[in-house]
Short mmCIF file of C-alpha atoms and ligand atoms in Angstrom, two decimals:
data_model
loop_
_atom_site.label_atom_id
_atom_site.label_comp_id
_atom_site.label_asym_id
_atom_site.label_seq_id
_atom_site.Cartn_x
_atom_site.Cartn_y
_atom_site.Cartn_z
CA MET A 1 109.23 -109.59 155.13
CA SER A 2 108.59 -111.56 151.96
CA LYS A 3 111.34 -111.76 149.45
CA PHE A 4 108.88 -111.84 146.57
CA SER A 5 105.69 -109.99 145.80
CA VAL A 6 103.56 -110.84 142.80
CA LEU A 7 100.86 -108.81 141.05
CA PHE A 8 98.62 -110.55 138.51
CA VAL A 9 97.15 -108.31 135.82
CA CYS A 10 94.35 -108.65 133.27
CA LEU A 11 92.01 -106.11 131.67
CA GLY A 12 89.10 -105.82 134.08
CA ASN A 13 90.43 -107.51 137.27
CA ILE A 14 87.15 -109.40 137.64
CA CYS A 15 87.80 -112.67 135.75
CA ARG A 16 91.33 -113.88 134.97
CA SER A 17 93.63 -112.03 137.39
CA PRO A 18 91.53 -112.68 140.53
CA LEU A 19 91.61 -116.39 139.60
CA ALA A 20 95.36 -116.18 139.03
CA GLU A 21 95.72 -114.53 142.44
CA ALA A 22 93.60 -117.24 144.09
CA ALA A 23 95.42 -120.12 142.39
CA PHE A 24 98.81 -118.62 143.26
CA ARG A 25 97.80 -118.13 146.91
CA LEU A 26 96.88 -121.84 147.03
CA GLU A 27 100.15 -122.95 145.48
CA ALA A 28 102.32 -120.57 147.52
CA GLU A 29 100.66 -121.80 150.70
CA ARG A 30 101.13 -125.42 149.65
CA LEU A 31 104.87 -124.78 149.20
CA GLY A 32 105.18 -122.69 152.37
CA LEU A 33 106.31 -119.72 150.31
CA ALA A 34 106.01 -116.34 152.06
CA VAL A 35 104.94 -113.98 149.31
CA GLU A 36 102.72 -110.92 148.95
CA VAL A 37 100.05 -111.32 146.30
CA ASP A 38 97.54 -109.01 144.65
CA SER A 39 95.78 -108.52 141.31
CA ALA A 40 94.76 -105.50 139.25
CA GLY A 41 93.36 -104.49 135.86
CA THR A 42 94.86 -102.29 133.16
CA GLY A 43 91.34 -100.83 132.78
CA GLY A 44 89.40 -99.10 135.53
CA TRP A 45 85.76 -99.81 134.57
CA HIS A 46 85.22 -102.38 137.28
CA GLN A 47 87.06 -100.59 140.08
CA GLY A 48 85.58 -101.67 143.45
CA ASP A 49 83.57 -104.55 141.94
CA PRO A 50 83.74 -108.13 143.24
CA PRO A 51 84.88 -110.83 140.80
CA ASP A 52 82.48 -112.00 138.07
CA PRO A 53 80.01 -114.61 139.43
CA ARG A 54 81.44 -117.20 137.01
CA ALA A 55 84.93 -116.60 138.43
CA ARG A 56 83.61 -116.83 141.98
CA ALA A 57 81.89 -120.12 141.11
CA VAL A 58 84.95 -121.79 139.56
CA ALA A 59 87.12 -120.65 142.47
CA ARG A 60 84.58 -122.09 144.91
CA ARG A 61 84.58 -125.40 143.01
CA ASN A 62 88.34 -125.45 143.54
CA GLY A 63 88.19 -124.67 147.21
CA VAL A 64 88.80 -120.90 147.31
CA ASP A 65 86.44 -118.09 148.27
CA ILE A 66 87.25 -114.96 146.27
CA GLY A 67 84.01 -113.14 147.12
CA GLY A 68 85.95 -110.60 149.18
CA TYR A 69 88.28 -109.54 146.37
CA ARG A 70 87.66 -106.08 144.88
CA ALA A 71 88.85 -104.85 141.49
CA ARG A 72 91.37 -102.05 141.19
CA GLN A 73 93.40 -100.50 138.41
CA VAL A 74 97.17 -100.83 138.01
CA ARG A 75 99.06 -97.89 139.57
CA GLU A 76 102.50 -96.48 138.94
CA ASP A 77 103.75 -97.53 142.38
CA ASP A 78 102.89 -101.17 141.59
CA PHE A 79 106.07 -101.24 139.48
CA VAL A 80 108.11 -100.47 142.59
CA ARG A 81 106.06 -102.39 145.17
CA PHE A 82 106.05 -105.73 143.34
CA THR A 83 109.06 -107.83 142.37
CA HIS A 84 107.01 -109.66 139.72
CA ILE A 85 104.10 -108.46 137.58
CA VAL A 86 102.42 -111.19 135.56
CA ALA A 87 100.16 -110.31 132.61
CA MET A 88 97.39 -112.59 131.36
CA ASP A 89 97.81 -111.73 127.67
CA GLY A 90 99.97 -109.81 125.23
CA ASP A 91 97.76 -106.71 125.24
CA ASN A 92 97.98 -106.51 129.03
CA LEU A 93 101.76 -106.96 128.81
CA ALA A 94 102.12 -104.21 126.16
CA ASN A 95 100.05 -101.84 128.30
CA LEU A 96 102.18 -102.63 131.35
CA GLU A 97 105.40 -101.95 129.40
CA ARG A 98 103.93 -98.57 128.43
CA LEU A 99 102.85 -97.70 132.00
CA ARG A 100 106.12 -98.80 133.59
CA PRO A 101 108.10 -95.81 134.96
CA PRO A 102 111.71 -95.69 133.72
CA GLY A 103 114.00 -97.74 135.93
CA ALA A 104 111.19 -99.43 137.90
CA PRO A 105 112.49 -102.82 139.02
CA ALA A 106 109.44 -105.11 138.66
CA GLU A 107 110.01 -108.09 136.40
CA LEU A 108 107.24 -108.42 133.80
CA SER A 109 106.16 -111.74 132.32
CA LEU A 110 103.28 -113.53 130.62
CA MET A 111 101.27 -115.91 132.83
CA LEU A 112 101.44 -119.00 130.63
CA ALA A 113 105.21 -118.67 130.20
CA HIS A 114 105.26 -120.12 133.73
CA ALA A 115 103.37 -123.18 132.43
CA GLY A 116 105.79 -123.86 129.56
CA ARG A 117 103.63 -122.03 127.00
CA PRO A 118 105.61 -118.85 126.21
CA GLY A 119 103.62 -116.34 124.16
CA ALA A 120 100.25 -118.02 124.80
CA PRO A 121 97.48 -115.88 126.32
CA VAL A 122 95.09 -116.78 129.10
CA GLU A 123 92.10 -116.18 126.83
CA ASP A 124 89.63 -113.53 127.97
CA PRO A 125 86.58 -115.53 129.14
CA TYR A 126 84.34 -112.51 129.79
CA TYR A 127 82.23 -112.76 126.63
CA GLY A 128 82.57 -116.53 126.20
CA GLY A 129 80.11 -119.22 127.17
CA ASP A 130 82.73 -121.28 128.99
CA ASP A 131 82.26 -122.09 132.65
CA PHE A 132 85.75 -120.68 133.28
CA GLY A 133 87.10 -124.23 133.69
CA VAL A 134 89.73 -123.56 131.00
CA THR A 135 90.66 -120.27 132.65
CA TRP A 136 91.12 -121.98 136.01
CA ALA A 137 93.16 -124.83 134.50
CA ASP A 138 95.43 -122.31 132.72
CA VAL A 139 96.01 -120.00 135.68
CA HIS A 140 96.43 -122.91 138.06
CA ALA A 141 99.12 -124.58 135.92
CA ALA A 142 101.00 -121.29 135.61
CA ALA A 143 100.58 -120.46 139.31
CA ARG A 144 102.11 -123.80 140.22
CA GLY A 145 105.06 -123.22 137.87
CA LEU A 146 105.67 -119.72 139.18
CA ALA A 147 105.44 -120.75 142.84
CA GLN A 148 107.95 -123.56 142.24
CA ALA A 149 110.31 -121.25 140.35
CA LEU A 150 110.24 -118.67 143.16
CA ARG A 151 110.82 -121.36 145.77
CA ASP A 152 113.79 -122.59 143.75
CA GLY A 153 115.34 -119.16 143.73
CA GLY A 154 113.87 -116.97 141.04
CA ALA A 155 111.60 -116.79 138.02
P1 4NP B 1 89.21 -109.91 132.79
O1 4NP B 1 87.89 -109.99 131.90
O2 4NP B 1 90.15 -108.96 132.07
O3 4NP B 1 89.72 -111.30 132.78
O4 4NP B 1 88.79 -109.41 134.13
C1 4NP B 1 87.20 -108.86 131.46
C2 4NP B 1 86.35 -108.22 132.33
C3 4NP B 1 85.63 -107.12 131.88
C4 4NP B 1 85.79 -106.69 130.59
C5 4NP B 1 86.65 -107.33 129.73
C6 4NP B 1 87.36 -108.42 130.17
N1 4NP B 1 85.03 -105.58 130.12
O5 4NP B 1 85.15 -105.26 128.94
O6 4NP B 1 84.31 -104.97 130.92
#
């Protein structure tokens, strides 16, 4: 059984958190870290949808196929199932704090805190014209930091 389990959370679970999941899977594998990984959205509008085509494309450019991922909404039992829940921005984090059942053990954090940028958001790329290169660079840097911290004993 894995010692750690990590859930990445954004708003829609079709852009940022699937990329965070993919980048973290890459980094965990590279370090030989046995860890359960998933992603979810605080909103439910995209439930069952595959990732945004722009997210699929940037993942593919970086060697990962995320075409099989499907969006889902955060659930109450996520706060018990996962040791770590990582939010992409402050709104996501505030919503998670509100949804968290009293006494649930999951440790909540902001994604870019794991890249030495505490308080900084992974900007929502959904309405932007960017090719998601910035999003990938952000989530990849944080995924690497988090994977190293877990390997070294905690985060
Ligand atoms: P994500 O991006 O939270 O990174 O998945 C968004 C996806 C969909 C919407 C907003 C942000 N939306 O409003 O539908």
